[in-house]
XYZ file of N, CA and C in Angstrom:
567
model
N 122.706 96.364 110.037
C 122.162 95.149 109.839
C 123.294 94.148 110.251
N 124.211 94.533 110.824
C 125.386 93.544 111.242
C 126.110 92.790 110.102
N 126.239 93.386 108.911
C 126.877 92.740 107.699
C 126.209 91.655 107.177
N 125.021 91.613 107.295
C 124.247 90.208 106.862
C 123.174 90.871 105.536
N 122.627 89.913 105.123
C 121.656 90.221 104.161
C 120.583 91.314 104.436
N 119.864 91.940 103.684
C 118.731 92.895 103.982
C 117.515 91.902 104.307
N 117.344 91.901 105.656
C 115.989 91.321 105.999
C 115.705 91.884 107.439
N 114.498 91.790 107.712
C 113.994 92.353 109.067
C 114.808 91.880 110.306
N 114.783 90.487 110.217
C 115.551 89.693 111.355
C 116.999 90.180 111.397
N 117.600 90.904 110.541
C 118.985 91.232 110.731
C 118.962 92.739 111.086
N 117.970 93.381 111.230
C 118.015 94.715 111.613
C 118.249 94.852 113.017
N 119.364 95.691 113.484
C 120.001 95.892 114.601
C 119.034 96.837 115.458
N 118.522 97.813 114.847
C 117.718 98.966 115.384
C 117.983 100.191 114.630
N 117.453 101.348 115.027
C 117.474 102.651 114.358
C 117.384 103.769 115.211
N 117.893 104.874 115.045
C 117.667 106.039 115.629
C 117.033 107.166 114.941
N 116.376 106.573 113.836
C 115.614 107.499 113.015
C 114.626 106.596 112.224
N 113.389 107.364 111.794
C 112.550 106.857 110.826
C 112.623 107.904 109.568
N 112.347 107.340 108.390
C 112.283 108.117 107.419
C 111.056 107.842 106.237
N 110.512 108.868 105.717
C 109.612 108.816 104.597
C 110.119 109.168 103.387
N 109.792 108.241 102.437
C 110.243 108.635 100.953
C 109.016 109.177 100.317
N 109.417 110.265 99.584
C 108.429 111.132 98.802
C 108.777 111.045 97.489
N 107.990 110.287 96.556
C 108.440 110.269 95.179
C 107.357 110.704 94.103
N 106.134 111.129 94.764
C 105.192 111.715 93.882
C 104.900 110.746 92.644
N 104.898 109.533 92.968
C 104.789 108.593 91.836
C 103.350 107.633 92.042
N 102.959 107.249 90.920
C 101.707 106.253 90.970
C 101.836 105.450 89.751
N 100.719 104.723 89.547
C 100.707 103.808 88.188
C 99.433 104.416 87.412
N 99.681 104.324 86.177
C 98.565 104.630 85.185
C 97.661 103.515 84.943
N 96.711 103.380 84.042
C 95.971 102.460 83.865
C 96.466 101.399 83.034
N 97.843 101.623 82.600
C 98.573 100.536 81.941
C 99.733 99.853 82.925
N 99.642 100.431 84.142
C 100.419 100.015 85.071
C 101.873 100.666 84.862
N 102.024 101.640 84.232
C 103.207 102.362 83.966
C 103.436 103.487 84.927
N 104.646 103.805 85.284
C 104.840 104.823 86.570
C 104.449 106.154 85.963
N 103.755 107.050 86.717
C 103.360 108.257 86.171
C 103.378 109.200 87.613
N 103.280 110.478 87.212
C 103.235 111.521 88.371
C 102.008 111.463 89.118
N 102.160 111.431 90.397
C 100.766 111.331 91.253
C 101.205 112.155 92.544
N 100.618 113.408 92.495
C 101.054 114.323 93.697
C 100.879 113.730 95.073
N 102.045 113.910 95.829
C 101.924 113.456 97.178
C 102.190 114.622 98.179
N 103.349 115.274 97.686
C 103.907 116.484 98.533
C 105.060 117.081 97.674
N 105.056 118.366 97.629
C 106.166 119.143 97.032
C 107.207 119.500 98.073
N 108.324 120.025 97.755
C 109.324 120.340 98.728
C 108.719 121.670 99.517
N 108.121 122.713 98.779
C 107.553 123.782 99.323
C 106.474 123.335 100.283
N 105.531 122.547 100.060
C 104.349 121.955 100.746
C 105.191 121.283 102.091
N 106.089 120.499 101.904
C 106.719 119.975 103.036
C 107.471 120.899 103.916
N 107.970 121.977 103.495
C 108.539 123.031 104.288
C 107.421 123.854 104.948
N 106.469 123.916 104.604
C 105.344 124.735 105.299
C 104.535 123.827 106.210
N 104.580 122.524 106.068
C 103.887 121.526 106.964
C 104.267 121.795 108.472
N 103.182 122.130 109.466
C 103.641 122.332 110.811
C 104.245 121.147 111.298
N 103.970 119.802 111.177
C 104.468 118.673 111.700
C 105.861 118.700 111.407
N 106.190 118.768 110.080
C 107.559 118.716 109.358
C 108.426 119.891 109.873
N 107.732 120.856 110.101
C 108.795 122.097 110.735
C 109.185 121.977 111.941
N 108.293 121.186 112.749
C 108.406 121.025 114.116
C 109.447 119.873 114.512
N 109.289 118.581 113.787
C 109.847 117.397 114.167
C 110.820 116.738 113.069
N 110.883 117.351 111.842
C 111.574 116.617 110.785
C 113.080 117.358 110.987
N 114.169 116.297 111.022
C 115.318 116.851 111.259
C 116.054 117.081 109.884
N 115.868 116.502 108.861
C 116.428 116.682 107.654
C 115.544 116.283 106.408
N 115.736 117.118 105.464
C 115.028 116.770 104.152
C 116.119 116.837 103.108
N 116.132 115.831 102.240
C 117.208 115.823 101.263
C 116.458 115.287 99.912
N 116.953 115.849 98.736
C 116.441 115.438 97.446
C 117.158 114.170 97.204
N 116.459 113.096 96.347
C 117.204 112.056 95.838
C 117.654 112.227 94.574
N 118.583 111.285 94.030
C 119.105 111.368 92.751
C 118.213 111.560 91.602
N 116.888 111.102 91.780
C 116.100 111.245 90.390
C 115.219 112.363 90.692
N 115.476 113.320 91.847
C 114.576 114.456 91.949
C 114.727 115.564 90.717
N 113.518 115.988 90.313
C 113.762 117.138 89.261
C 112.851 118.243 89.616
N 112.941 119.476 89.207
C 112.212 120.587 89.448
C 110.557 120.456 89.180
N 110.369 119.587 88.186
C 109.023 119.336 87.682
C 108.421 118.049 88.334
N 109.251 117.199 89.023
C 108.879 116.008 89.816
C 109.602 115.785 91.078
N 109.225 116.333 92.148
C 109.781 116.372 93.372
C 109.936 114.827 93.917
N 111.309 114.696 94.211
C 111.472 113.229 94.933
C 112.393 113.473 96.077
N 112.118 113.436 97.169
C 112.890 113.701 98.416
C 112.608 112.711 99.496
N 113.203 112.824 100.637
C 113.174 112.173 101.900
C 113.167 112.936 103.078
N 112.125 112.598 103.879
C 112.103 113.161 105.337
C 112.621 112.261 106.286
N 113.562 112.893 106.914
C 114.275 112.002 108.182
C 113.912 112.594 109.376
N 113.254 111.770 110.357
C 112.863 112.175 111.685
C 113.740 111.421 112.618
N 114.484 112.072 113.401
C 115.322 111.542 114.491
C 114.564 111.327 115.744
N 114.910 110.015 116.285
C 114.230 109.381 117.642
C 115.027 109.961 118.633
N 114.403 110.115 119.938
C 115.226 110.680 121.080
C 116.194 109.703 121.563
N 115.986 108.433 121.120
C 117.099 107.406 121.449
C 117.001 106.225 120.456
N 117.988 105.362 120.636
C 118.163 104.277 119.916
C 116.989 103.208 120.111
N 116.455 102.838 119.081
C 115.361 101.837 119.107
C 115.794 100.402 118.640
N 116.011 99.443 119.558
C 116.421 98.093 118.860
C 115.636 97.371 118.406
N 116.054 96.414 117.343
C 115.197 95.744 116.532
C 114.420 96.327 115.514
N 113.628 95.650 114.679
C 112.901 96.295 113.607
C 111.225 96.614 113.902
N 110.979 95.788 115.034
C 109.450 96.022 115.229
C 108.902 97.414 115.484
N 109.691 98.089 116.518
C 109.159 99.518 116.853
C 109.492 100.206 115.785
N 110.499 100.098 115.012
C 110.911 101.056 113.932
C 109.793 100.980 112.872
N 109.312 99.798 112.643
C 108.299 99.686 111.497
C 107.093 100.207 112.085
N 106.717 100.122 113.451
C 105.497 100.624 113.956
C 105.401 102.099 113.778
N 106.641 102.879 114.129
C 106.774 104.223 114.140
C 106.563 104.706 112.552
N 107.322 103.916 111.743
C 107.201 104.390 110.201
C 105.826 104.314 109.795
N 104.981 103.276 109.997
C 103.717 103.134 109.663
C 102.845 104.245 110.302
N 103.008 104.581 111.483
C 102.268 105.578 112.118
C 102.636 107.022 111.462
N 103.845 107.238 111.173
C 104.208 108.458 110.555
C 103.465 108.491 109.096
N 103.311 107.405 108.462
C 102.776 107.292 107.134
C 101.297 107.500 107.075
N 100.702 107.423 108.367
C 99.286 107.698 108.448
C 98.864 109.157 108.479
N 100.106 109.993 108.622
C 99.864 111.231 108.897
C 100.453 112.119 107.880
N 101.253 111.645 107.075
C 101.947 112.545 105.987
C 101.918 111.533 104.610
N 101.852 112.306 103.556
C 101.926 111.551 102.270
C 103.407 110.877 102.002
N 103.350 109.862 101.224
C 104.641 109.125 101.253
C 104.589 107.989 99.992
N 105.532 107.425 99.812
C 105.674 106.235 99.048
C 105.359 105.000 99.721
N 104.100 104.352 99.582
C 103.717 103.243 100.462
C 104.777 102.047 100.558
N 105.386 101.973 99.477
C 106.240 100.745 99.356
C 107.428 100.801 100.408
N 107.932 102.191 100.926
C 108.941 101.985 101.742
C 108.662 102.208 103.196
N 108.239 100.937 103.807
C 107.873 100.830 105.262
C 108.677 99.691 105.873
N 109.541 98.914 105.154
C 110.383 97.986 105.843
C 111.494 98.395 106.483
N 111.814 97.929 107.849
C 112.998 98.479 108.425
C 114.318 98.162 108.111
N 114.346 97.421 107.101
C 115.576 96.910 106.675
C 115.963 97.599 105.387
N 115.004 98.535 104.918
C 115.342 99.216 103.553
C 116.439 100.192 103.954
N 117.391 100.267 102.902
C 118.508 100.914 103.056
C 118.231 102.166 102.086
N 118.335 103.502 102.352
C 118.245 104.727 101.571
C 119.574 105.216 101.270
N 119.635 105.488 100.100
C 121.097 106.048 99.778
C 120.787 107.534 99.496
N 121.887 108.284 99.635
C 122.126 109.824 99.358
C 122.318 109.954 97.900
N 122.728 111.255 97.735
C 123.182 111.640 96.156
C 124.048 112.740 96.343
N 125.050 112.690 95.530
C 126.230 113.695 95.459
C 125.584 114.958 94.902
N 124.374 114.959 94.260
C 123.659 116.087 93.742
C 122.474 116.531 94.693
N 122.478 115.966 95.789
C 121.366 116.279 96.748
C 121.442 117.744 97.102
N 120.216 118.273 97.465
C 119.969 119.636 98.119
C 119.515 119.261 99.523
N 119.619 120.209 100.466
C 119.004 119.965 101.785
C 118.271 121.198 102.238
N 117.171 121.178 101.883
C 116.208 122.397 102.026
C 115.741 122.574 103.608
N 116.010 121.412 104.483
C 115.752 121.521 105.779
C 116.674 120.754 106.544
N 117.529 121.492 107.504
C 118.636 120.832 108.203
C 118.375 121.170 109.764
N 117.942 120.226 110.507
C 117.486 120.601 112.018
C 118.093 119.445 112.819
N 119.328 119.322 112.944
C 120.021 118.195 113.587
C 119.699 117.929 115.124
N 119.070 118.854 115.887
C 118.756 118.855 117.235
C 117.163 118.537 117.470
N 116.397 118.238 116.440
C 115.001 118.065 116.326
C 114.832 116.686 116.453
N 113.933 116.203 117.199
C 113.519 114.830 117.289
C 112.063 114.525 117.667
N 111.460 113.610 117.301
C 110.082 113.160 117.570
C 110.169 112.930 119.000
N 109.047 113.541 119.616
C 108.817 113.558 121.301
C 108.440 112.064 121.547
N 108.921 111.831 122.894
C 108.600 110.536 123.476
C 107.069 110.176 123.434
N 106.210 111.390 123.730
C 104.816 111.087 123.546
C 104.150 110.822 122.283
N 104.709 111.315 121.189
C 104.458 110.684 119.949
C 104.837 109.216 119.846
N 105.956 108.735 120.203
C 106.265 107.468 120.160
C 105.505 106.504 121.040
N 105.043 107.067 122.072
C 104.219 106.293 122.934
C 102.883 106.122 122.259
N 102.350 107.258 121.712
C 100.962 107.148 121.062
C 101.013 106.155 119.847
N 102.143 106.225 119.083
C 102.139 105.243 118.052
C 102.103 103.922 118.535
N 102.861 103.618 119.464
C 102.969 102.190 119.932
C 101.483 101.835 120.550
N 100.953 102.631 121.280
C 99.557 102.354 121.826
C 98.426 102.208 120.671
N 98.379 103.133 119.722
C 97.439 102.851 118.533
C 97.699 101.673 117.868
N 98.939 101.294 117.570
C 99.330 100.076 116.930
C 98.879 98.740 117.672
N 98.949 98.988 118.983
C 98.584 97.714 119.855
C 97.063 97.566 119.684
N 96.252 98.745 119.862
C 94.840 98.831 119.843
C 94.408 98.112 118.583
N 95.026 98.593 117.441
C 94.730 98.048 116.008
C 95.011 96.543 115.797
N 96.144 96.237 116.575
C 96.562 94.711 116.290
C 95.228 93.936 117.250
N 94.958 94.415 118.323
C 94.011 93.703 119.091
C 92.656 93.615 118.335
N 92.231 94.763 117.740
C 91.078 94.768 116.831
C 91.272 93.858 115.858
N 92.266 93.878 114.978
C 92.478 92.865 114.081
C 92.360 91.437 114.574
N 93.066 91.164 115.530
C 92.928 89.860 116.070
C 91.539 89.386 116.377
N 90.813 90.321 116.961
C 89.476 89.979 117.362
C 88.603 89.887 116.095
N 88.767 90.527 114.931
C 88.101 90.443 113.708
C 88.478 88.920 113.055
N 89.660 88.555 113.271
C 90.000 87.269 112.629
C 89.413 86.215 113.609
N 89.358 86.391 114.879
C 88.695 85.382 115.692
C 87.107 85.159 115.190
N 86.454 86.242 115.038
C 85.038 86.390 114.613
C 84.766 85.614 113.324
N 85.860 85.887 112.428
C 85.757 85.308 111.011
C 85.831 83.802 111.278
N 86.978 83.342 111.846
C 87.198 81.961 112.296
C 86.044 81.144 112.931
N 85.332 81.854 113.851
C 84.228 81.298 114.513
C 83.062 81.078 113.615
N 82.646 82.161 112.662
C 81.800 82.085 111.555
C 81.988 80.953 110.748
N 83.362 80.821 110.222
C 83.773 79.794 109.252
C 83.484 78.381 109.962
N 83.789 78.347 111.248
C 83.547 76.923 111.849
C 82.051 76.566 111.995
N 81.311 77.689 112.384
C 79.774 77.410 112.452
C 79.067 76.975 111.205
N 79.753 77.759 109.979
C 79.122 77.494 108.709
C 79.619 75.932 108.257
N 80.782 75.685 108.660
C 81.216 74.308 108.322
C 80.443 73.424 109.095
N 80.226 73.443 110.249
C 79.167 72.548 111.153
C 77.924 72.459 110.645
N 77.272 73.540 110.186
C 76.040 73.572 109.558
C 76.030 72.698 108.329
N 76.942 73.088 107.393
C 77.007 72.463 106.174
C 77.202 70.686 106.341
N 78.070 70.427 107.388
C 77.994 68.971 107.782
C 76.786 68.290 108.260
N 76.056 69.010 109.102
C 75.020 68.580 109.731
C 73.798 68.645 108.981
N 73.570 69.468 107.938
C 72.692 69.548 106.996
C 72.978 69.002 105.815
N 74.102 68.187 105.559
C 74.548 67.490 104.364
C 74.606 68.269 103.006
N 75.137 69.616 103.242
C 75.276 70.230 101.998
C 76.186 69.819 100.971
N 75.875 69.872 99.837
C 76.653 69.436 98.623
C 77.324 70.823 98.078
N 78.571 71.098 98.794
C 79.267 72.313 98.618
C 79.813 72.666 97.312
N 80.133 71.338 96.521
C 80.439 71.572 95.179
C 79.275 72.005 94.200
N 78.070 71.606 94.637
C 77.016 71.924 93.712
C 76.686 73.316 94.060
N 76.611 73.800 95.286
C 76.349 75.243 95.684
C 77.260 76.059 95.153
N 78.620 75.899 94.945
C 79.433 76.738 94.376
C 79.305 76.683 92.762
N 79.045 75.676 92.126
C 78.558 75.597 90.746
C 77.454 76.556 90.545
N 76.641 76.341 91.297
C 75.213 77.165 91.286
C 75.454 78.599 91.408
N 76.356 78.996 92.395
C 76.697 80.398 92.580
C 77.598 80.993 91.380
N 78.315 80.172 90.671
C 79.162 80.526 89.505
C 78.293 80.793 88.386
N 77.145 80.360 88.278
C 76.244 80.522 87.199
C 75.600 82.010 87.305
N 75.685 82.678 88.408
C 75.088 84.041 88.609
C 76.277 85.148 88.118
N 77.484 84.548 87.860
C 78.355 85.548 87.269
C 78.260 85.894 85.982
N 77.950 87.143 85.535
C 77.780 87.366 84.099
C 78.981 87.104 83.344
N 78.846 86.699 81.974
C 80.149 86.670 81.111
C 80.656 87.893 81.008
N 82.076 88.027 80.690
C 82.612 89.471 80.336
C 82.106 90.070 79.049
N 82.060 91.318 79.125
C 81.680 92.229 78.040
C 82.731 92.646 77.462
N 82.567 93.364 76.132
C 83.675 93.945 75.262
C 84.646 94.722 76.103
N 84.029 95.640 76.911
C 84.808 96.580 77.743
C 85.694 95.904 78.750
N 85.458 94.781 79.197
C 86.281 94.076 80.202
C 87.418 93.229 79.687
N 87.495 93.015 78.307
C 88.510 92.218 77.661
C 89.808 92.963 77.360
């Protein structure tokens, strides 16, 4: 990141993408709890991981009853900037369990002096074809999203024009709609 603050705009690039597996979720009270994503054994048996993952290492908070580890996937060459790194990370996240919070290209991951390394394959990289597919899928999704946004904006403009031409009292309509919302019950409090 060029010695600057952690921010996407400061990312120089990367030659790897990483998934964080922490098997964590939130309970009904918002407290951290165990939520199965992937165990080390499951990771080691996964065909994609066997073929393309260069390194698996356990984190400092890893326990035998609550696996926490990282999957490191090397890229065949350095990718400049943050955009493509995030595209590749998100595409990888679609195919493997992960901690969804860890998709920012500027995120720094630390090791541990107590780490174990159940998989070390330094000569393995994600193939160029996979990278091209990830970029193409992301571009298609981006175009579809932009199309949906344009349709929504068009409908909003049409509705706004109709409201103006027909002289709707939007405040009264909103008040009327709010009257249909039932009051909270005891189980909702």
